[in-house]
PDB file of C-alpha atoms in Angstrom:
ATOM      1  CA  MET V   1       0.000   0.000   0.000  1.00 42.00           C
ATOM      2  CA  GLN V   2       2.851   2.396   0.703  1.00 39.00           C
ATOM      3  CA  THR V   3       3.917   2.440  -2.930  1.00 36.00           C
ATOM      4  CA  ALA V   4       0.437   3.670  -3.764  1.00 40.00           C
ATOM      5  CA  LEU V   5       1.044   6.845  -1.794  1.00 45.00           C
ATOM      6  CA  ARG V   6       3.437   8.345  -4.345  1.00 39.00           C
ATOM      7  CA  ARG V   7       1.398  10.761  -6.451  1.00 43.00           C
ATOM      8  CA  SER V   8       3.913  10.972  -9.267  1.00 35.00           C
ATOM      9  CA  ALA V   9       4.105   7.270 -10.124  1.00 33.00           C
ATOM     10  CA  CYS V  10       2.089   5.443 -12.778  1.00 33.00           C
ATOM     11  CA  THR V  11       1.284   2.848 -10.099  1.00 33.00           C
ATOM     12  CA  HIS V  12      -1.486   5.218  -8.947  1.00 34.00           C
ATOM     13  CA  ARG V  13      -3.667   3.316 -11.346  1.00 29.00           C
ATOM     14  CA  THR V  14      -3.565   0.155  -9.220  1.00 31.00           C
ATOM     15  CA  GLY V  15      -5.100  -0.888  -5.903  1.00 35.00           C
ATOM     16  CA  ALA V  16      -6.808   1.545  -3.555  1.00 38.00           C
ATOM     17  CA  ARG V  17      -5.156   4.540  -5.267  1.00 37.00           C
ATOM     18  CA  HIS V  18      -6.884   3.630  -8.518  1.00 35.00           C
ATOM     19  CA  GLN V  19     -10.193   3.323  -6.625  1.00 40.00           C
ATOM     20  CA  ALA V  20      -9.693   6.802  -5.212  1.00 39.00           C
ATOM     21  CA  ALA V  21      -8.919   8.239  -8.630  1.00 37.00           C
ATOM     22  CA  ALA V  22     -11.884   6.478 -10.194  1.00 37.00           C
ATOM     23  CA  ALA V  23     -14.234   8.173  -7.781  1.00 38.00           C
ATOM     24  CA  ARG V  24     -13.045  11.655  -8.741  1.00 37.00           C
ATOM     25  CA  PRO V  25     -15.120  13.424 -11.424  1.00 33.00           C
ATOM     26  CA  PHE V  26     -12.132  15.294 -12.904  1.00 29.00           C
ATOM     27  CA  SER V  27      -9.564  12.488 -12.870  1.00 33.00           C
ATOM     28  CA  VAL V  28     -10.313  10.781 -16.189  1.00 30.00           C
ATOM     29  CA  GLN V  29      -7.245   9.910 -18.269  1.00 32.00           C
ATOM     30  CA  ARG V  30      -6.750   7.854 -21.380  1.00 30.00           C
ATOM     31  CA  PRO V  31      -5.710   4.217 -20.763  1.00 33.00           C
ATOM     32  CA  GLY V  32      -2.061   3.967 -19.774  1.00 35.00           C
ATOM     33  CA  GLN V  33      -1.695   7.704 -19.230  1.00 34.00           C
ATOM     34  CA  CYS V  34      -0.338   8.950 -15.893  1.00 34.00           C
ATOM     35  CA  PRO V  35      -2.109  12.039 -14.520  1.00 35.00           C
ATOM     36  CA  PRO V  36       0.163  15.067 -15.082  1.00 34.00           C
ATOM     37  CA  VAL V  37       1.336  16.416 -11.747  1.00 33.00           C
ATOM     38  CA  GLN V  38       1.062  19.998 -13.040  1.00 32.00           C
ATOM     39  CA  GLN V  39      -2.709  19.620 -13.405  1.00 32.00           C
ATOM     40  CA  ARG V  40      -3.089  19.342  -9.637  1.00 35.00           C
ATOM     41  CA  ALA V  41      -4.496  22.539  -8.179  1.00 35.00           C
ATOM     42  CA  ARG V  42      -2.256  24.353  -5.727  1.00 36.00           C
ATOM     43  CA  VAL V  43      -3.929  25.675  -2.610  1.00 36.00           C
ATOM     44  CA  THR V  44      -2.862  28.122   0.051  1.00 40.00           C
ATOM     45  CA  ALA V  45      -4.091  28.546   3.586  1.00 39.00           C
ATOM     46  CA  ALA V  46      -4.159  32.328   3.178  1.00 40.00           C
ATOM     47  CA  ALA V  47      -6.993  31.943   0.664  1.00 42.00           C
ATOM     48  CA  GLY V  48      -8.604  29.003   2.452  1.00 63.00           C
ATOM     49  CA  ILE V  49      -8.357  25.400   1.322  1.00 83.00           C
ATOM     50  CA  ASP V  50     -10.150  24.386  -1.858  1.00 89.00           C
ATOM     51  CA  PRO V  51     -11.282  20.801  -1.171  1.00 92.00           C
ATOM     52  CA  ASP V  52     -11.491  19.815  -4.834  1.00 93.00           C
ATOM     53  CA  ASN V  53      -8.218  18.078  -5.652  1.00 91.00           C
ATOM     54  CA  ALA V  54      -6.560  18.999  -2.335  1.00 96.00           C
ATOM     55  CA  SER V  55      -4.431  16.369  -0.576  1.00 97.00           C
ATOM     56  CA  ILE V  56      -5.558  15.946   3.018  1.00 98.00           C
ATOM     57  CA  LEU V  57      -4.294  13.642   5.744  1.00 98.00           C
ATOM     58  CA  VAL V  58      -6.869  12.751   8.401  1.00 98.00           C
ATOM     59  CA  CYS V  59      -5.557  11.300  11.658  1.00 98.00           C
ATOM     60  CA  GLY V  60      -7.853   9.599  14.138  1.00 96.00           C
ATOM     61  CA  GLY V  61      -9.229   6.169  14.882  1.00 87.00           C
ATOM     62  CA  GLY V  62     -12.845   6.668  13.889  1.00 86.00           C
ATOM     63  CA  GLY V  63     -15.901   8.726  14.785  1.00 94.00           C
ATOM     64  CA  VAL V  64     -15.134  12.327  13.843  1.00 98.00           C
ATOM     65  CA  ALA V  65     -12.233  11.272  11.602  1.00 98.00           C
ATOM     66  CA  LEU V  66     -14.391   8.897   9.553  1.00 97.00           C
ATOM     67  CA  HIS V  67     -17.116  11.514   9.111  1.00 98.00           C
ATOM     68  CA  VAL V  68     -14.496  14.053   8.001  1.00 98.00           C
ATOM     69  CA  THR V  69     -12.993  11.589   5.520  1.00 98.00           C
ATOM     70  CA  LYS V  70     -16.354  10.756   3.955  1.00 97.00           C
ATOM     71  CA  LYS V  71     -17.320  14.398   3.571  1.00 97.00           C
ATOM     72  CA  LEU V  72     -13.962  15.383   2.071  1.00 98.00           C
ATOM     73  CA  LYS V  73     -14.117  12.524  -0.429  1.00 97.00           C
ATOM     74  CA  ASP V  74     -17.605  13.662  -1.436  1.00 97.00           C
ATOM     75  CA  MET V  75     -16.112  17.127  -2.063  1.00 97.00           C
ATOM     76  CA  GLY V  76     -13.410  15.764  -4.364  1.00 97.00           C
ATOM     77  CA  SER V  77     -10.369  15.666  -2.077  1.00 97.00           C
ATOM     78  CA  TRP V  78      -7.538  13.140  -2.086  1.00 97.00           C
ATOM     79  CA  VAL V  79      -7.759  11.720   1.436  1.00 98.00           C
ATOM     80  CA  TRP V  80      -5.388   9.556   3.422  1.00 98.00           C
ATOM     81  CA  MET V  81      -6.349   8.222   6.861  1.00 98.00           C
ATOM     82  CA  MET V  82      -3.541   7.491   9.295  1.00 98.00           C
ATOM     83  CA  GLN V  83      -4.402   4.310  11.146  1.00 97.00           C
ATOM     84  CA  ARG V  84      -2.525   2.319  13.759  1.00 95.00           C
ATOM     85  CA  HIS V  85      -4.349  -0.907  12.899  1.00 94.00           C
ATOM     86  CA  ASP V  86      -6.149  -2.376   9.882  1.00 95.00           C
ATOM     87  CA  ASP V  87      -9.475  -2.765  11.707  1.00 95.00           C
ATOM     88  CA  ARG V  88     -11.134  -0.048   9.630  1.00 96.00           C
ATOM     89  CA  ARG V  89      -9.307  -0.615   6.352  1.00 97.00           C
ATOM     90  CA  LYS V  90     -12.333  -2.044   4.530  1.00 96.00           C
ATOM     91  CA  GLU V  91     -14.551   0.802   5.699  1.00 96.00           C
ATOM     92  CA  ILE V  92     -11.984   3.461   4.807  1.00 97.00           C
ATOM     93  CA  GLU V  93     -11.228   2.039   1.391  1.00 97.00           C
ATOM     94  CA  GLY V  94     -14.983   1.736   0.853  1.00 97.00           C
ATOM     95  CA  LEU V  95     -15.009   5.544   1.127  1.00 96.00           C
ATOM     96  CA  MET V  96     -12.359   5.638  -1.630  1.00 96.00           C
ATOM     97  CA  ALA V  97      -9.779   6.953   0.825  1.00 98.00           C
ATOM     98  CA  ILE V  98      -6.312   5.504   1.394  1.00 98.00           C
ATOM     99  CA  VAL V  99      -5.080   3.877   4.596  1.00 98.00           C
ATOM    100  CA  ALA V 100      -1.679   5.099   5.781  1.00 98.00           C
ATOM    101  CA  ARG V 101      -0.449   2.738   8.501  1.00 97.00           C
ATOM    102  CA  ALA V 102       1.387   4.418  11.374  1.00 98.00           C
ATOM    103  CA  ASP V 103       1.497   4.580  15.143  1.00 97.00           C
ATOM    104  CA  ALA V 104       1.216   8.296  15.894  1.00 98.00           C
ATOM    105  CA  THR V 105       3.304   7.865  19.057  1.00 98.00           C
ATOM    106  CA  ASP V 106       6.183   6.553  16.911  1.00 98.00           C
ATOM    107  CA  ARG V 107       7.757   9.562  15.177  1.00 98.00           C
ATOM    108  CA  ALA V 108       9.587   7.449  12.599  1.00 98.00           C
ATOM    109  CA  SER V 109       6.389   5.844  11.332  1.00 97.00           C
ATOM    110  CA  VAL V 110       4.664   9.243  11.211  1.00 98.00           C
ATOM    111  CA  ASP V 111       7.563  10.707   9.231  1.00 98.00           C
ATOM    112  CA  LYS V 112       7.312   7.822   6.768  1.00 98.00           C
ATOM    113  CA  VAL V 113       3.640   8.564   6.094  1.00 98.00           C
ATOM    114  CA  PHE V 114       4.464  12.177   5.235  1.00 98.00           C
ATOM    115  CA  ALA V 115       7.466  11.135   3.141  1.00 98.00           C
ATOM    116  CA  ASP V 116       5.323   8.705   1.134  1.00 97.00           C
ATOM    117  CA  ILE V 117       2.723  11.345   0.214  1.00 97.00           C
ATOM    118  CA  GLU V 118       4.148  13.717  -2.368  1.00 95.00           C
ATOM    119  CA  GLU V 119       2.184  16.786  -1.244  1.00 96.00           C
ATOM    120  CA  VAL V 120      -0.016  17.412   1.797  1.00 97.00           C
ATOM    121  CA  ASP V 121      -2.129  20.562   1.777  1.00 97.00           C
ATOM    122  CA  ALA V 122      -3.840  20.093   5.112  1.00 98.00           C
ATOM    123  CA  VAL V 123      -3.918  17.797   8.122  1.00 98.00           C
ATOM    124  CA  ILE V 124      -6.890  17.164  10.390  1.00 98.00           C
ATOM    125  CA  SER V 125      -6.141  15.332  13.630  1.00 98.00           C
ATOM    126  CA  SER V 126      -8.637  14.046  16.161  1.00 98.00           C
ATOM    127  CA  ILE V 127      -6.119  11.632  17.704  1.00 98.00           C
ATOM    128  CA  GLY V 128      -6.937  10.823  21.302  1.00 96.00           C
ATOM    129  CA  GLY V 129      -6.117   8.337  24.019  1.00 95.00           C
ATOM    130  CA  SER V 130      -7.846   7.506  27.286  1.00 95.00           C
ATOM    131  CA  THR V 131      -7.658   8.678  30.874  1.00 96.00           C
ATOM    132  CA  LYS V 132      -5.625   5.541  31.628  1.00 96.00           C
ATOM    133  CA  ASP V 133      -3.190   6.153  28.760  1.00 96.00           C
ATOM    134  CA  PRO V 134      -3.386   9.665  27.277  1.00 97.00           C
ATOM    135  CA  THR V 135      -0.021   9.426  25.507  1.00 96.00           C
ATOM    136  CA  ALA V 136      -1.590   9.774  22.073  1.00 97.00           C
ATOM    137  CA  ASP V 137      -3.227  13.069  23.078  1.00 98.00           C
ATOM    138  CA  SER V 138       0.163  14.708  23.495  1.00 98.00           C
ATOM    139  CA  THR V 139       2.960  12.662  21.923  1.00 98.00           C
ATOM    140  CA  GLY V 140       0.800  11.345  19.073  1.00 98.00           C
ATOM    141  CA  ASN V 141      -0.553  14.728  18.079  1.00 98.00           C
ATOM    142  CA  ILE V 142       2.775  16.491  18.552  1.00 98.00           C
ATOM    143  CA  ASN V 143       4.526  13.990  16.284  1.00 98.00           C
ATOM    144  CA  VAL V 144       1.948  14.661  13.556  1.00 98.00           C
ATOM    145  CA  ILE V 145       2.094  18.432  14.110  1.00 98.00           C
ATOM    146  CA  GLU V 146       5.883  18.580  13.845  1.00 98.00           C
ATOM    147  CA  ALA V 147       5.968  16.292  10.796  1.00 98.00           C
ATOM    148  CA  ALA V 148       3.293  18.434   9.114  1.00 98.00           C
ATOM    149  CA  ALA V 149       5.269  21.617   9.729  1.00 98.00           C
ATOM    150  CA  ALA V 150       8.409  20.018   8.314  1.00 98.00           C
ATOM    151  CA  LYS V 151       6.468  18.848   5.242  1.00 98.00           C
ATOM    152  CA  GLY V 152       5.199  22.330   4.431  1.00 97.00           C
ATOM    153  CA  VAL V 153       1.540  21.671   5.190  1.00 97.00           C
ATOM    154  CA  LYS V 154      -0.530  24.815   4.752  1.00 96.00           C
ATOM    155  CA  LYS V 155      -3.192  24.310   7.413  1.00 97.00           C
ATOM    156  CA  PHE V 156      -3.561  22.054  10.440  1.00 98.00           C
ATOM    157  CA  ILE V 157      -6.865  21.427  12.209  1.00 98.00           C
ATOM    158  CA  LEU V 158      -6.460  19.964  15.699  1.00 98.00           C
ATOM    159  CA  VAL V 159      -9.572  18.604  17.404  1.00 98.00           C
ATOM    160  CA  THR V 160      -9.158  18.556  21.188  1.00 98.00           C
ATOM    161  CA  SER V 161     -11.853  19.193  23.808  1.00 98.00           C
ATOM    162  CA  ILE V 162     -13.655  21.840  25.802  1.00 98.00           C
ATOM    163  CA  GLY V 163     -11.736  21.907  29.067  1.00 98.00           C
ATOM    164  CA  CYS V 164      -8.387  22.536  27.403  1.00 98.00           C
ATOM    165  CA  GLY V 165      -6.437  25.760  27.857  1.00 98.00           C
ATOM    166  CA  ASP V 166      -8.538  28.798  28.689  1.00 98.00           C
ATOM    167  CA  SER V 167     -11.730  26.696  28.566  1.00 98.00           C
ATOM    168  CA  LYS V 168     -10.663  24.777  31.697  1.00 98.00           C
ATOM    169  CA  ASP V 169     -13.553  26.074  33.785  1.00 97.00           C
ATOM    170  CA  ALA V 170     -16.238  25.520  31.115  1.00 97.00           C
ATOM    171  CA  PRO V 171     -17.136  21.868  31.847  1.00 97.00           C
ATOM    172  CA  GLY V 172     -17.243  22.326  35.607  1.00 96.00           C
ATOM    173  CA  GLU V 173     -14.849  21.127  38.276  1.00 97.00           C
ATOM    174  CA  GLN V 174     -16.225  17.593  38.585  1.00 97.00           C
ATOM    175  CA  VAL V 175     -16.083  16.843  34.861  1.00 96.00           C
ATOM    176  CA  TYR V 176     -12.660  18.437  34.555  1.00 98.00           C
ATOM    177  CA  LYS V 177     -11.258  16.262  37.336  1.00 97.00           C
ATOM    178  CA  VAL V 178     -12.444  13.101  35.569  1.00 97.00           C
ATOM    179  CA  LEU V 179     -10.942  14.156  32.234  1.00 97.00           C
ATOM    180  CA  GLU V 180      -7.882  15.937  33.602  1.00 98.00           C
ATOM    181  CA  PRO V 181      -5.289  13.312  32.536  1.00 98.00           C
ATOM    182  CA  VAL V 182      -6.435  13.601  28.918  1.00 98.00           C
ATOM    183  CA  LEU V 183      -7.007  17.356  28.917  1.00 98.00           C
ATOM    184  CA  LEU V 184      -3.531  18.114  30.259  1.00 98.00           C
ATOM    185  CA  GLN V 185      -1.976  16.098  27.420  1.00 98.00           C
ATOM    186  CA  LYS V 186      -4.197  17.775  24.828  1.00 98.00           C
ATOM    187  CA  ASP V 187      -3.006  21.112  26.252  1.00 98.00           C
ATOM    188  CA  LYS V 188       0.555  20.164  25.300  1.00 98.00           C
ATOM    189  CA  ALA V 189      -0.477  19.423  21.710  1.00 98.00           C
ATOM    190  CA  GLU V 190      -2.356  22.725  21.445  1.00 98.00           C
ATOM    191  CA  GLU V 191       0.653  24.670  22.690  1.00 98.00           C
ATOM    192  CA  ARG V 192       3.036  22.937  20.284  1.00 98.00           C
ATOM    193  CA  LEU V 193       0.737  23.722  17.368  1.00 98.00           C
ATOM    194  CA  LYS V 194       0.612  27.390  18.353  1.00 98.00           C
ATOM    195  CA  GLN V 195       4.415  27.476  18.549  1.00 98.00           C
ATOM    196  CA  LEU V 196       4.587  26.410  14.905  1.00 98.00           C
ATOM    197  CA  SER V 197       2.184  29.066  13.612  1.00 97.00           C
ATOM    198  CA  ASP V 198       5.046  30.612  11.636  1.00 97.00           C
ATOM    199  CA  LYS V 199       5.244  27.373   9.624  1.00 97.00           C
ATOM    200  CA  MET V 200       1.557  26.722   8.925  1.00 97.00           C
ATOM    201  CA  ALA V 201      -1.866  28.108   9.688  1.00 97.00           C
ATOM    202  CA  TYR V 202      -3.776  26.265  12.379  1.00 98.00           C
ATOM    203  CA  THR V 203      -7.229  25.987  13.868  1.00 98.00           C
ATOM    204  CA  ILE V 204      -7.880  24.349  17.223  1.00 98.00           C
ATOM    205  CA  ILE V 205     -11.433  23.080  17.638  1.00 98.00           C
ATOM    206  CA  ARG V 206     -12.624  22.050  21.081  1.00 98.00           C
ATOM    207  CA  PRO V 207     -15.887  20.069  20.944  1.00 98.00           C
ATOM    208  CA  GLY V 208     -18.167  19.652  23.909  1.00 98.00           C
ATOM    209  CA  GLY V 209     -19.626  16.304  24.973  1.00 97.00           C
ATOM    210  CA  LEU V 210     -19.688  14.023  21.949  1.00 97.00           C
ATOM    211  CA  LYS V 211     -22.808  12.165  20.826  1.00 97.00           C
ATOM    212  CA  SER V 212     -23.093   9.384  18.266  1.00 96.00           C
ATOM    213  CA  GLU V 213     -26.533  10.290  16.923  1.00 97.00           C
ATOM    214  CA  ALA V 214     -27.104  11.629  13.423  1.00 97.00           C
ATOM    215  CA  ALA V 215     -26.115  15.233  12.786  1.00 98.00           C
ATOM    216  CA  THR V 216     -28.640  17.866  13.815  1.00 98.00           C
ATOM    217  CA  GLY V 217     -27.159  20.540  11.564  1.00 98.00           C
ATOM    218  CA  ASN V 218     -26.970  22.881  14.543  1.00 98.00           C
ATOM    219  CA  GLY V 219     -23.252  22.578  15.268  1.00 98.00           C
ATOM    220  CA  VAL V 220     -21.559  25.958  15.666  1.00 98.00           C
ATOM    221  CA  LEU V 221     -18.132  27.368  16.446  1.00 98.00           C
ATOM    222  CA  THR V 222     -17.563  30.051  19.044  1.00 98.00           C
ATOM    223  CA  SER V 223     -14.571  31.900  20.429  1.00 98.00           C
ATOM    224  CA  ASP V 224     -16.280  32.036  23.836  1.00 98.00           C
ATOM    225  CA  ALA V 225     -14.118  29.773  25.998  1.00 98.00           C
ATOM    226  CA  SER V 226     -16.731  29.682  28.760  1.00 97.00           C
ATOM    227  CA  ILE V 227     -19.296  27.831  26.616  1.00 97.00           C
ATOM    228  CA  CYS V 228     -19.970  24.140  27.228  1.00 98.00           C
ATOM    229  CA  GLY V 229     -22.534  21.778  25.756  1.00 97.00           C
ATOM    230  CA  SER V 230     -23.009  18.682  23.610  1.00 98.00           C
ATOM    231  CA  ILE V 231     -22.559  18.038  19.900  1.00 98.00           C
ATOM    232  CA  THR V 232     -22.732  15.015  17.615  1.00 98.00           C
ATOM    233  CA  ARG V 233     -19.563  13.638  16.067  1.00 98.00           C
ATOM    234  CA  GLU V 234     -20.947  14.259  12.596  1.00 98.00           C
ATOM    235  CA  ASP V 235     -21.689  17.889  13.442  1.00 98.00           C
ATOM    236  CA  VAL V 236     -18.099  18.220  14.694  1.00 98.00           C
ATOM    237  CA  ALA V 237     -16.961  16.929  11.309  1.00 98.00           C
ATOM    238  CA  ASN V 238     -19.171  19.525   9.608  1.00 98.00           C
ATOM    239  CA  VAL V 239     -17.675  22.454  11.532  1.00 98.00           C
ATOM    240  CA  VAL V 240     -14.156  21.050  11.087  1.00 98.00           C
ATOM    241  CA  ILE V 241     -14.587  21.161   7.317  1.00 97.00           C
ATOM    242  CA  LYS V 242     -16.075  24.651   7.463  1.00 97.00           C
ATOM    243  CA  ALA V 243     -13.030  25.746   9.453  1.00 97.00           C
ATOM    244  CA  LEU V 244     -10.712  24.099   6.948  1.00 96.00           C
ATOM    245  CA  LEU V 245     -12.288  25.999   4.072  1.00 95.00           C
ATOM    246  CA  SER V 246     -12.275  29.410   5.733  1.00 95.00           C
ATOM    247  CA  SER V 247      -9.185  31.548   6.162  1.00 94.00           C
ATOM    248  CA  LYS V 248     -11.066  33.382   8.935  1.00 96.00           C
ATOM    249  CA  THR V 249     -10.308  30.438  11.223  1.00 96.00           C
ATOM    250  CA  ASP V 250      -6.553  30.631  10.649  1.00 97.00           C
ATOM    251  CA  ASN V 251      -4.725  30.733  13.991  1.00 97.00           C
ATOM    252  CA  GLN V 252      -7.972  30.603  15.971  1.00 98.00           C
ATOM    253  CA  VAL V 253      -8.994  28.515  18.991  1.00 98.00           C
ATOM    254  CA  LEU V 254     -12.724  27.740  18.880  1.00 98.00           C
ATOM    255  CA  SER V 255     -15.200  25.696  20.870  1.00 98.00           C
ATOM    256  CA  ALA V 256     -17.806  23.556  19.084  1.00 98.00           C
ATOM    257  CA  VAL V 257     -21.285  22.883  20.453  1.00 98.00           C
ATOM    258  CA  ASP V 258     -24.823  22.315  19.238  1.00 98.00           C
ATOM    259  CA  ARG V 259     -26.545  25.693  19.521  1.00 97.00           C
ATOM    260  CA  ASN V 260     -29.577  23.930  21.021  1.00 97.00           C
ATOM    261  CA  GLN V 261     -27.611  21.832  23.510  1.00 97.00           C
ATOM    262  CA  VAL V 262     -25.661  24.443  25.434  1.00 97.00           C
ATOM    263  CA  PHE V 263     -25.408  23.817  29.169  1.00 95.00           C
ATOM    264  CA  GLY V 264     -26.937  26.432  31.442  1.00 91.00           C
ATOM    265  CA  GLU V 265     -28.776  29.432  30.097  1.00 82.00           C
ATOM    266  CA  LYS V 266     -25.945  30.883  28.041  1.00 86.00           C
ATOM    267  CA  SER V 267     -26.460  31.995  24.465  1.00 91.00           C
ATOM    268  CA  VAL V 268     -23.813  31.178  21.889  1.00 95.00           C
ATOM    269  CA  ALA V 269     -21.968  33.961  20.124  1.00 96.00           C
ATOM    270  CA  GLU V 270     -21.295  32.136  16.850  1.00 97.00           C
ATOM    271  CA  PHE V 271     -17.959  32.602  15.134  1.00 98.00           C
ATOM    272  CA  SER V 272     -18.541  34.207  11.726  1.00 93.00           C
ATOM    273  CA  LEU V 273     -17.012  32.165   8.880  1.00 89.00           C
TER     274      LEU V 273
END
């Protein structure tokens, strides 16, 4: 599969890479013809990311990451999903995306993924661990962040959680104490991403309590760090993609909630995209 990651090789026409190309409406070539690299649209974070024909690496086990991948593929993007295991390979390849095997906590394997993809316009990471082992929340994300900066990625979207950074008080003391091991590690990843803002644009999105139900369409972003509430994973994916496509979110830290599921009696001041 790794050989299929090279965009410039004629071997793109085999395996999962050929499936991905076949699904793209503007990727038709004559038999035996390699797609000319110069035809690939260049994108810049300063003007927002154009999803059609952009190369995007999505990092995360499932949930939000899978929703993001599906939506980006539907918009015409080249999408790779970094996966530690092959458990979701069939599902991912069924979306016409490409599995890039790597353990995010192993910097060498992360570097290899970036080296094997000729160009990466954007990275979206929702990598997370558990309260028992939150290593992935810091080390895993930081490895991807640093590799992305070295690669010349234009925009990085990091999905963390309400409770990180200046939103520490938003979920309440009891909830924070339960999630503290994870939130402290996510804090480290957020800070590292901010430190590399001279290398690439970033957006940090902090969702509230995640739900697995179907999207409500009411997911919103806000710069109000005191807001807390719930939101479905699919609605998180929706606002992540909106943030990716808007230069207004460059170098912003935003919370994500369902406007109708905000805790308390607070109103949401929505971030204007």
